[in-house]
Coordinates of C-alpha atoms and ligand atoms in Angstrom, one line a residue:
X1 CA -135.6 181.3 -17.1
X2 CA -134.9 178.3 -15.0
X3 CA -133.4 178.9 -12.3
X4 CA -130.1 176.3 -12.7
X5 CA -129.5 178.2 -16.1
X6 CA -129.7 181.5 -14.2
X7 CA -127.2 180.5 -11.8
X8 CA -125.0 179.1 -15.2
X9 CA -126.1 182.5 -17.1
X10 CA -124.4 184.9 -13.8
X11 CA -121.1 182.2 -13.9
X12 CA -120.9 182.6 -17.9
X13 CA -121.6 186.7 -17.8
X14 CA -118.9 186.9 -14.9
X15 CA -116.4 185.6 -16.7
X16 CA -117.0 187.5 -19.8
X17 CA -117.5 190.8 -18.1
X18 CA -114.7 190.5 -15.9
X19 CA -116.2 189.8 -12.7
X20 CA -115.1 186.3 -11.4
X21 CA -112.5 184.0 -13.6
X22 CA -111.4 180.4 -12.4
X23 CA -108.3 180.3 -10.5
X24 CA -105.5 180.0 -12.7
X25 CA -107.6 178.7 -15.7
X26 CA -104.7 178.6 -18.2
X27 CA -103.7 175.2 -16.5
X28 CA -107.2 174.3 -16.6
X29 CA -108.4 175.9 -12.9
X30 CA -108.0 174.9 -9.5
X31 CA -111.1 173.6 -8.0
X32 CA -113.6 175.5 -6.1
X33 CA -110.8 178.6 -5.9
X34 CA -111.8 181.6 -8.2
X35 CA -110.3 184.8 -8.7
X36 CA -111.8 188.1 -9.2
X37 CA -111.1 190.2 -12.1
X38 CA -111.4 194.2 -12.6
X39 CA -115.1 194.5 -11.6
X40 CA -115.6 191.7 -8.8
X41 CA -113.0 193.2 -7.1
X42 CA -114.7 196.7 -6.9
X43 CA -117.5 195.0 -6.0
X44 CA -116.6 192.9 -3.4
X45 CA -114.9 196.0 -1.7
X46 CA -117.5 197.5 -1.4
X47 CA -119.3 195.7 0.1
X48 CA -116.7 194.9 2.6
X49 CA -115.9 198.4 2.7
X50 CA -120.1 199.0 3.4
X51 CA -119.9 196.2 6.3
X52 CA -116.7 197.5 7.8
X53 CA -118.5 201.4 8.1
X54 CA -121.7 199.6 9.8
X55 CA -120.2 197.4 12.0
X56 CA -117.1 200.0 13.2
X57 CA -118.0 203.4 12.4
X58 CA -121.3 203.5 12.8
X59 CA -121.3 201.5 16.3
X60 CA -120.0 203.1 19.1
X61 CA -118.3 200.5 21.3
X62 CA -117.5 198.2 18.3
X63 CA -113.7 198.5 17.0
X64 CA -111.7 196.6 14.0
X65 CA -108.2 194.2 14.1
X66 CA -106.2 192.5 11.5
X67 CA -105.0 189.3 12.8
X68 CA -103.0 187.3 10.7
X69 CA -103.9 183.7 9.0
X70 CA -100.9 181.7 10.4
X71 CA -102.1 181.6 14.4
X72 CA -100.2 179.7 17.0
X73 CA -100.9 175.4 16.0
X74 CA -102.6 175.3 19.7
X75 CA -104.9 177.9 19.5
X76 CA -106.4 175.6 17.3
X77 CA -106.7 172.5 19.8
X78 CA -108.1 175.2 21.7
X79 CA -110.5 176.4 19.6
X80 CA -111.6 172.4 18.6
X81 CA -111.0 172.7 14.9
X82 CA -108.1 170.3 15.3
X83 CA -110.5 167.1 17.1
X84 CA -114.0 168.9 16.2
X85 CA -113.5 170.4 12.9
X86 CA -115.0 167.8 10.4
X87 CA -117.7 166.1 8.2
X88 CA -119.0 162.9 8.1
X89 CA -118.1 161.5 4.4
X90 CA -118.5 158.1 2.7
X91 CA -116.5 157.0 -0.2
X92 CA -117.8 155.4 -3.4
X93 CA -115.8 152.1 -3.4
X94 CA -116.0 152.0 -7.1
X95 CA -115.7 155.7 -8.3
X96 CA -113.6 156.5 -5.0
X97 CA -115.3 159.6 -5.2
X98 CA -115.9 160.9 -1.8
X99 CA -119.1 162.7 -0.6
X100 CA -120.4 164.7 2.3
X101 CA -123.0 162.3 4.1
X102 CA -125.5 165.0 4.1
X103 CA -125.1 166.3 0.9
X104 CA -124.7 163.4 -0.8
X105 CA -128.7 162.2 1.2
X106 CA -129.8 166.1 0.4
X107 CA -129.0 165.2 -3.0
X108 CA -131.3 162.3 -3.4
X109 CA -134.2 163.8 -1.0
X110 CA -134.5 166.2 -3.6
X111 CA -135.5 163.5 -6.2
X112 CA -138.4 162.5 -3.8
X113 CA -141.9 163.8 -3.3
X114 CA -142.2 166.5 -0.6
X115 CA -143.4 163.9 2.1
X116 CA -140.8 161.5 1.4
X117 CA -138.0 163.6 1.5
X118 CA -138.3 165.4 4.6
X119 CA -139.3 162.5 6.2
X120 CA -135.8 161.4 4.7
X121 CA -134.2 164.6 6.1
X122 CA -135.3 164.6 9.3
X123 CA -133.7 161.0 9.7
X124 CA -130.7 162.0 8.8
X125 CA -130.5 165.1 11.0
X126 CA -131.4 163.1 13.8
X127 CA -128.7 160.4 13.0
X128 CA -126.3 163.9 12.2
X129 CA -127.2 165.3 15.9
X130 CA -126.0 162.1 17.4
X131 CA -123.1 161.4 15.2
X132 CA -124.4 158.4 14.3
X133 CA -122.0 157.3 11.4
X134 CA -123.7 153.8 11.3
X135 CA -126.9 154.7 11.6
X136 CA -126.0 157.0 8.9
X137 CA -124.8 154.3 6.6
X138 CA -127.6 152.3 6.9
X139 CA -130.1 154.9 5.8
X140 CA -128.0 155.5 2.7
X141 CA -128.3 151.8 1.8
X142 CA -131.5 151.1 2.8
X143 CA -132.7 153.6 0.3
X144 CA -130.2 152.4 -2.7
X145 CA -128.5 155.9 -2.7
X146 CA -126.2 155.5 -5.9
X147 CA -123.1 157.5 -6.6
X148 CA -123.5 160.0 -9.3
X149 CA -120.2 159.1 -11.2
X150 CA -120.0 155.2 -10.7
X151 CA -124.4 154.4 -10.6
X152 CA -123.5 151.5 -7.7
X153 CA -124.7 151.8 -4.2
X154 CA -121.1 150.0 -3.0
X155 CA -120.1 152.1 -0.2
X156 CA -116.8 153.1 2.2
X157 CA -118.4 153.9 6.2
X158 CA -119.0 157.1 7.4
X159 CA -115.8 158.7 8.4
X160 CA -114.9 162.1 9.5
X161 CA -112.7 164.2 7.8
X162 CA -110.6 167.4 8.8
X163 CA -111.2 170.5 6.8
X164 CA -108.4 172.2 8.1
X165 CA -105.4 173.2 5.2
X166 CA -102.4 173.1 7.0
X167 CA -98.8 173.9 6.2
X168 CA -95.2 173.7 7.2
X169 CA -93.6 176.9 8.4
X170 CA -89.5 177.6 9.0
X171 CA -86.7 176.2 6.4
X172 CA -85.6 173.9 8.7
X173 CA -87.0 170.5 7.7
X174 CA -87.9 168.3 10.8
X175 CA -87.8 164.3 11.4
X176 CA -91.6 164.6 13.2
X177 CA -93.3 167.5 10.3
X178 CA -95.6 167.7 13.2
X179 CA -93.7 170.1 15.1
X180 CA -93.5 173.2 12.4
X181 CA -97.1 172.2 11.3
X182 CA -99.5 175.2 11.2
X183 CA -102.9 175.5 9.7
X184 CA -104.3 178.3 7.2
X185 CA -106.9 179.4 9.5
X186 CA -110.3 177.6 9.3
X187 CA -112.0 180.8 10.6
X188 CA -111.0 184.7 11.0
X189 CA -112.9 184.3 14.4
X190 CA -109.6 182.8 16.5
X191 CA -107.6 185.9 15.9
X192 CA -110.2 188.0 17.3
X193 CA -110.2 185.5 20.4
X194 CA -106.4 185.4 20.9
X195 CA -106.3 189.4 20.3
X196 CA -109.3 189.9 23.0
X197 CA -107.5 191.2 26.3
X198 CA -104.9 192.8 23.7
X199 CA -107.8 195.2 22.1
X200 CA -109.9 195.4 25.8
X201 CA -107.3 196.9 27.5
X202 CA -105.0 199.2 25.1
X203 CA -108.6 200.1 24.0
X204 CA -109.8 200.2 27.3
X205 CA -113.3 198.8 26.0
X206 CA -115.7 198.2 28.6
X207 CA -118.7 195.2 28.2
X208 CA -120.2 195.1 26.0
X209 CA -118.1 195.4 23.4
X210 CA -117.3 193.8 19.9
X211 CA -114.3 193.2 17.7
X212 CA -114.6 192.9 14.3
X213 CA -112.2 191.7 11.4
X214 CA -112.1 190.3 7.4
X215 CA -110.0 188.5 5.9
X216 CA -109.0 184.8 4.2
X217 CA -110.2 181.6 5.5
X218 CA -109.3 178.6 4.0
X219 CA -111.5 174.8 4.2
X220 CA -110.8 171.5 2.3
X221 CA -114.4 171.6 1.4
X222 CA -115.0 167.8 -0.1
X223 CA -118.2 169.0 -1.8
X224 CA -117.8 172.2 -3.6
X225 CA -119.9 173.6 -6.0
X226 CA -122.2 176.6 -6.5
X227 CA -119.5 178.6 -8.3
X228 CA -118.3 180.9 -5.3
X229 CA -121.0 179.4 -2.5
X230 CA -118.7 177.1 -1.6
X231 CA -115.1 177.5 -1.9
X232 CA -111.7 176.3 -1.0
X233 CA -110.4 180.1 -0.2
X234 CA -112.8 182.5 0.9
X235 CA -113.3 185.7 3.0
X236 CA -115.2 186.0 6.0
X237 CA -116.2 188.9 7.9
X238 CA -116.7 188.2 11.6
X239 CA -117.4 190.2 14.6
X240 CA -117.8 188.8 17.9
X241 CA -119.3 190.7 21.0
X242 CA -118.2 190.4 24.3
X243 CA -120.9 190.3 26.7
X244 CA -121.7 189.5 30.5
X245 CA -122.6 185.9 31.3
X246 CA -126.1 185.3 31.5
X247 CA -127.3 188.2 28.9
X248 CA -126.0 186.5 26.3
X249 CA -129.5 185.5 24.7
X250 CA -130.6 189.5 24.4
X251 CA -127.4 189.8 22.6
X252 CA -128.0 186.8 20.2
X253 CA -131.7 189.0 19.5
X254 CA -130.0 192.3 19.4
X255 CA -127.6 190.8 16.6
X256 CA -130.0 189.0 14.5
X257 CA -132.3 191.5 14.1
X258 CA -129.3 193.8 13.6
X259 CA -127.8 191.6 10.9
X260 CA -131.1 191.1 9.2
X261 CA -131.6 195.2 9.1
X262 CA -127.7 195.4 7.5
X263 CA -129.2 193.0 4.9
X264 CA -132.3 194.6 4.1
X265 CA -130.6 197.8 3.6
X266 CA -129.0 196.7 0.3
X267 CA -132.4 197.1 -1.2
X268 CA -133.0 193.5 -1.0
X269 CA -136.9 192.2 -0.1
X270 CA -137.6 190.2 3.0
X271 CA -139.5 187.6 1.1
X272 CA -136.0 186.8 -0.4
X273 CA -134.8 185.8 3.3
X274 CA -135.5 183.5 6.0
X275 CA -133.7 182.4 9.5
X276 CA -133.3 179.3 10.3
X277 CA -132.3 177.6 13.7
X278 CA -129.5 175.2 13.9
X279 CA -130.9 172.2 15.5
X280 CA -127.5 170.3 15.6
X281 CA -125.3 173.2 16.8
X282 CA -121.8 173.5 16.9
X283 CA -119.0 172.1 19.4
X284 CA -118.9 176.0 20.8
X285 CA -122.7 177.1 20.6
X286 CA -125.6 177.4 23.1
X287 CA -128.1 178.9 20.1
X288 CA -127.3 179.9 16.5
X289 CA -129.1 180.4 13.2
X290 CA -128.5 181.3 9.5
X291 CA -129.3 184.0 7.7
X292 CA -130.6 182.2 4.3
X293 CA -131.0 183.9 1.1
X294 CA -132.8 182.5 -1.6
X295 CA -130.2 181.9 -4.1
X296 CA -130.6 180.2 -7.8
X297 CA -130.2 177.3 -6.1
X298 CA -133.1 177.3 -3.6
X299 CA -132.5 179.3 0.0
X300 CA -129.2 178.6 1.5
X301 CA -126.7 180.2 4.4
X302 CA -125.1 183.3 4.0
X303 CA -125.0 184.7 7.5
X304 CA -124.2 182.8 10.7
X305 CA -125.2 184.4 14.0
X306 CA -124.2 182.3 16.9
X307 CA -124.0 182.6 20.7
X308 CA -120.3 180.7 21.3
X309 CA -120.8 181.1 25.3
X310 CA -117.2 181.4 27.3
X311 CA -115.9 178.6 25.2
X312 CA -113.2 180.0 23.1
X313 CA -112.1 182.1 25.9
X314 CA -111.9 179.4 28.5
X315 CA -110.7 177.0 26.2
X316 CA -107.8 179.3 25.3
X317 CA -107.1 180.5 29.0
X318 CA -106.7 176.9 29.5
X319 CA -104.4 175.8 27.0
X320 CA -102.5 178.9 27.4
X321 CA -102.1 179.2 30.6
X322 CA -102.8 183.1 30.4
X323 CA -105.7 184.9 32.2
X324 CA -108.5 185.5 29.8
X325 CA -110.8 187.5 32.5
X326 CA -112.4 191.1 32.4
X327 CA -113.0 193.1 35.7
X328 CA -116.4 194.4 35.3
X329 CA -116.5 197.2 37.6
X330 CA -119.9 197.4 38.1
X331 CA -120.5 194.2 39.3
X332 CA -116.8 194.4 41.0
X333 CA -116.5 190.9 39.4
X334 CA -114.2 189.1 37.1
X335 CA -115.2 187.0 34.8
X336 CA -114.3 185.6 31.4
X337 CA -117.1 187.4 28.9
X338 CA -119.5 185.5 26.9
X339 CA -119.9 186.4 23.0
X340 CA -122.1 186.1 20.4
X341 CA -120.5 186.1 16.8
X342 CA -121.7 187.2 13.7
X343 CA -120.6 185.9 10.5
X344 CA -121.2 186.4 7.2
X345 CA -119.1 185.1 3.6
X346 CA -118.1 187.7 1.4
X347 CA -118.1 185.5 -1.4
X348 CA -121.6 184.3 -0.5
X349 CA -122.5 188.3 -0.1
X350 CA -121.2 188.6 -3.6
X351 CA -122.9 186.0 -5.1
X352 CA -126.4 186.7 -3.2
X353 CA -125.7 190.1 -4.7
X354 CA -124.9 189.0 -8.1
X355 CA -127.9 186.9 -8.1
X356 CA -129.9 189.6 -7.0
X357 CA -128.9 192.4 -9.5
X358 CA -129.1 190.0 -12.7
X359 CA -131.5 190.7 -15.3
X360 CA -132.1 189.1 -18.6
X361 CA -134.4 191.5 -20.3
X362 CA -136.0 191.3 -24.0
X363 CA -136.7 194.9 -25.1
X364 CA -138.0 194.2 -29.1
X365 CA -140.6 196.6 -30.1
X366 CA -142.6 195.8 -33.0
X367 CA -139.5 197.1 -35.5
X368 CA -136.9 195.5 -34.1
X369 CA -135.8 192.8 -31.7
X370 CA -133.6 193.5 -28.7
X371 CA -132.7 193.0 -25.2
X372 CA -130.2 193.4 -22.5
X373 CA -128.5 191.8 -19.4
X374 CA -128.6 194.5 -16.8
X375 CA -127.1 193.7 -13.1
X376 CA -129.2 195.9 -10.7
X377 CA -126.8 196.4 -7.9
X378 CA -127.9 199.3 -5.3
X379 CA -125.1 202.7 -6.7
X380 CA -123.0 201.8 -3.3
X381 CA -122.0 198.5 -4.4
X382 CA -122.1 198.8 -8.1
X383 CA -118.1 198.1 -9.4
X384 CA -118.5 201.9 -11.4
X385 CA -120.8 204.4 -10.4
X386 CA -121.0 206.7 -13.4
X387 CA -119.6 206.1 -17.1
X388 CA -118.8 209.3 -18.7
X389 CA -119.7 208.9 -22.3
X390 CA -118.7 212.3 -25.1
X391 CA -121.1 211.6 -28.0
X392 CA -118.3 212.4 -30.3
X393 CA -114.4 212.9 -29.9
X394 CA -115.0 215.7 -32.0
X395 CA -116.2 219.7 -30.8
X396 CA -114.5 220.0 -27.5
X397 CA -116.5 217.1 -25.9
X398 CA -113.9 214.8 -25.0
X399 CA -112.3 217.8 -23.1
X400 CA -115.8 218.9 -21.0
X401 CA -115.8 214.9 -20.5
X402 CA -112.2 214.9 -19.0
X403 CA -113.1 217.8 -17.1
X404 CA -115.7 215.7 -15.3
X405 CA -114.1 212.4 -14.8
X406 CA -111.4 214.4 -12.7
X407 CA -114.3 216.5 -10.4
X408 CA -115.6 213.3 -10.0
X409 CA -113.1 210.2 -9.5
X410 CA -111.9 211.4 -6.0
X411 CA -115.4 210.6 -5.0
X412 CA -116.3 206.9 -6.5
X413 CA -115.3 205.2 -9.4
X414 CA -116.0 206.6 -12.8
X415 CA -115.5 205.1 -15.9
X416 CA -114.6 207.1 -19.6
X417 CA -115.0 205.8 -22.9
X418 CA -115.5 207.5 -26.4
X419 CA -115.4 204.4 -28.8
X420 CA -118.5 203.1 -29.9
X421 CA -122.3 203.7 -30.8
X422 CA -123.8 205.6 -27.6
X423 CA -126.3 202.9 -27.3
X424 CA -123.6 199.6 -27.2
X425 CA -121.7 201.8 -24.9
X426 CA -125.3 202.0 -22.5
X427 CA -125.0 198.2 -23.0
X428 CA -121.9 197.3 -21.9
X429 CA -122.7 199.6 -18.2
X430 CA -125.7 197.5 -18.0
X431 CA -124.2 194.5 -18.0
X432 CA -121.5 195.5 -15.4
X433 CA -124.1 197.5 -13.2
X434 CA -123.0 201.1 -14.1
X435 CA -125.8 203.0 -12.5
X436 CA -125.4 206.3 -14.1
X437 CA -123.8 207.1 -17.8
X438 CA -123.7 210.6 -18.6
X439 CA -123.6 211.8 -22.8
X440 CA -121.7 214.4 -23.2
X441 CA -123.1 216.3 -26.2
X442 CA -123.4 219.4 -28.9
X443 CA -125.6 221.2 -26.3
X444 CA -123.2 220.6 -23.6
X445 CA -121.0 223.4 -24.7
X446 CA -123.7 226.2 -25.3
X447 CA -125.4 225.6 -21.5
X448 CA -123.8 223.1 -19.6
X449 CA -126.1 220.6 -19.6
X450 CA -125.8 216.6 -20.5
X451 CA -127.9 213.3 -20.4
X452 CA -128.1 211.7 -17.3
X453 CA -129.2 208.0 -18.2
X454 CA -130.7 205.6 -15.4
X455 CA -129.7 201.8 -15.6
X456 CA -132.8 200.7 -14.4
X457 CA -135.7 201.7 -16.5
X458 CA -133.5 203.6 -18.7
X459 CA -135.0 206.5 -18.7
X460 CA -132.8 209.9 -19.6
X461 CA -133.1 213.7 -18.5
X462 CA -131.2 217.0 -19.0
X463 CA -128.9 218.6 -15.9
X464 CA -126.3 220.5 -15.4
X465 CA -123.1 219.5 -15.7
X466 CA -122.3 220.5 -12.1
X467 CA -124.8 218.6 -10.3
X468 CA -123.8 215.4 -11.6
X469 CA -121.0 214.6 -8.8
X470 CA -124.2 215.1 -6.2
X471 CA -126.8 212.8 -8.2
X472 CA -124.1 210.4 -7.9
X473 CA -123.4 211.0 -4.3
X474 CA -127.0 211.5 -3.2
X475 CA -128.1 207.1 -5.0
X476 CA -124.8 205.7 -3.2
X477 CA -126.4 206.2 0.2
X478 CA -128.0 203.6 1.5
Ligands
LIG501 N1 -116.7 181.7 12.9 C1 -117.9 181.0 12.6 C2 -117.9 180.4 11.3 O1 -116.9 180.4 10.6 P1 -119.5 179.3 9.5 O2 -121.0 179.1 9.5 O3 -118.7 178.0 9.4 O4 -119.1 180.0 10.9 C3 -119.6 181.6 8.4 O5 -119.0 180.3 8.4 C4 -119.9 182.1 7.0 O6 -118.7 181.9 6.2 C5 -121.0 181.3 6.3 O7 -122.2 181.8 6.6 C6 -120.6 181.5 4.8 O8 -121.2 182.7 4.4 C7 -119.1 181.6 4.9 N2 -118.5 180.3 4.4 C8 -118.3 179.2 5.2 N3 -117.7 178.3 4.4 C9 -117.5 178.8 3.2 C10 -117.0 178.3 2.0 N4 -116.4 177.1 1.9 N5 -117.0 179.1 0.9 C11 -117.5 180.3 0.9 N6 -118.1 180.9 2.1 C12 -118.1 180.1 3.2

């Protein structure tokens, strides 16, 4: 299968398997904003719920805040979002169909032999590291880049433009809308920042220590595509760790290899992930890399890990006029900490783990053709962990079935359903990622036994009904 129709295959089975649906698609969507139906949902809790436990409750000086999405409108000055917070775009004067500078040369490089392109690409990085918007422009004309919609090289300059999403807040409408203007925050990262001495001292952490949160971001992404890669709302979950100055690059180490263990955990290969090193790096970094996964798509970022130095903390100390130090009584010193964040998209997680777990499988024998869409996830992830399936509704077996689903369903998700030939019912948990069904059958009632059936190679064997809840239990650890 090529891999653009695998990434169109996943989009198409989300929808029809209820994982993903556009945002509000009976008025024809809303761009790069997508919802997530009965299954996404349990998916993508769990796999916050899976990041929350190892980056809280399994770390010992590591503790978890909610901060809210509307944040004071200076923290972001502070932060830079408001001056710093932008890409370099060029309109099609034609089409007026803007672009991001770099996607829209990525795009062409990858019409070029090898040689050529990253020749191409390292041109433009290099023009990208020095905000260079001419330069910029230049090598977009110089090698005929054409717009996709209008086919004419006739091109706006480079500007920058702010990703921020910002709002009005009070009932009260002003003369300058400047004054009740707030942003939906860019970043969960800022409320960690502002909530820093808050959490340090009524949780009398001592360095080093982290704080971690999830929750919405919002970005006026110009260029968005890749189904949920790139999107307009999205969830992030950060953690920033708070360390002494000058130790700062151990702690970047610490957390990348740390962050590349979490990801390995969820059963996923190494070849299917590289890092790589920013060489332009942020307005707050001293060193930070990705986390890339090879998606459908080629490899791409789904984990930042970046050491942001004192500049958050300074910057907000300074534009809030509040002390932002920590006595480190060790060194009988104050200073203001130095952090190194860890990022990673939900949404992206999702998707890596959707692409991941999908399977188009032909499974014809020489009497009769067949086959199957099967979505691998690891049990502690998977939306349902065990459909409970009574061959019949006749004999008692929807009872024993009932009897099950409730020993079970405090523990993880179960699913019940009588309706159908055992073997489309087997189908339909494939294709949502069911790891376990369990047939309950004639035998059942003579020696409490049933069929335990395994998504992956489908294999089937008898046990007792009462060790079913710990089969479950036993796959979902990770
Ligand atoms: N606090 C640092 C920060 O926000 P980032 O690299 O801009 O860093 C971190 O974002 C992660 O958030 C990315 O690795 C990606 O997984 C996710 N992310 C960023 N923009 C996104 C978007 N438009 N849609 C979905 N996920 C996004």
């Amino acid at each position: 299968m090529a891999n653009d129709n695998k990434l169109q295959n996943i989009i198409a089975h989300c929808k029809e398997y209820g994982f993903i649906f556009q945002s509000s698609e009976i008025y024809d969507g809303l761009s790069a904003v997508y919802d997530y139906g009965q299954y996404g949902s349990e998916l993508k809790k769990n796999i916050r719920d899976y990041w929350w436990k190892s980056m809280t409750q399994m770390q010992d000086n590591i503790v978890g805040i909610d901060a809210a999405i509307f944040m004071h409108p200076t923290v972001w000055k502070a932060s830079g979002h408001v001056d710093n917070f932008s890409d370099p775009m060029i309109d099609n004067k034609d089409s007026k169909k803007r672009y991001r500078v770099d996607h829209l040369i990525e795009g062409y490089a990858e019409t070029l032999p090898e040689a050529d392109a990253k020749s191409l690409l390292q041109k433009m990085d290099e023009l990208l590291a020095k905000d260079d918007f001419a330069g910029l422009k230049t090598l977009i004309e110089d090698n005929k880049i054409k717009c996709a919609v209008s086919g004419t090289a006739n091109w706006t300059d480079v500007r920058q433009f702010n990703l921020m999403f910002s709002t009005e807040m009070g009932a009260v409408a002003s003369d300058n809308p400047e004054e009740n203007k707030v942003y939906l925050r860019p970043e969960t990262a800022q409320g960690i920042f502002v909530n820093f001495l808050n959490v340090q001292k009524t949780g009398r952490m001592k360095i080093p220590f982290g704080i971690a949160q999830t929750g919405k971001a919002f970005r006026n992404e110009i260029v968005a595509r890749g189904f949920i890669f790139r999107m307009r709302e999205f969830e992030q979950m950060e953690m920033q760790f708070f360390v002494r100055p000058g130790t700062q690059k151990e702690w970047y180490e610490h957390w990348k290899e740390a962050r590349m263990k979490w990801h390995l955990s969820l059963g996923i290969s190494p070849e299917r992930y590289r890092f790589h090193d920013h060489v332009k790096l942020a307005h707050y970094a001293d060193a930070a890399c990705d986390i890339e996964y090879d998606f459908p798509m080629g490899f791409k970022e789904v984990e930042g890990i970046h050491s942001r130095t004192d500049f958050d903390l300074k910057n907000h100390q300074q534009y809030s006029g509040k002390k932002l130090t920590y006595f480190d009584t060790e060194l009988n010193q104050h200073y203001v900490p130095y952090v190194v964040e860890t990022s990673i998209g939900l949404d992206r997680t999702v998707m890596m783990l959707l692409s991941e777990a999908y399977e188009e499988q032909d499974l014809s024998t020489d009497e009769k053709q067949d086959s199957r869409v099967v979505l691998k996830f690891p049990p502690l992830v998977a939306p349902i962990k065990l459909a409970i399936l009574p061959l019949t509704k006749k004999d008692g077996m929807p009872e024993i079935a009932r009897q099950l689903m409730d020993e079970c369903k405090p523990y993880f998700k179960c699913f019940y359903e009588e309706k159908d030939s055992i073997g489309k019912r087997y189908r339909r948990q494939d294709a949502i990622g069911t790891p376990f069904c369990v047939t309950i059958d004639g035998q059942t009632k003579e020696d409490n036994t049933v069929t335990i059936r395994h998504r992956d190679d489908m294999t089937q064997e008898r046990v007792t009904l009462s060790s079913v809840k710990d089969i479950v239990l036993k796959a979902m650890q990770v």
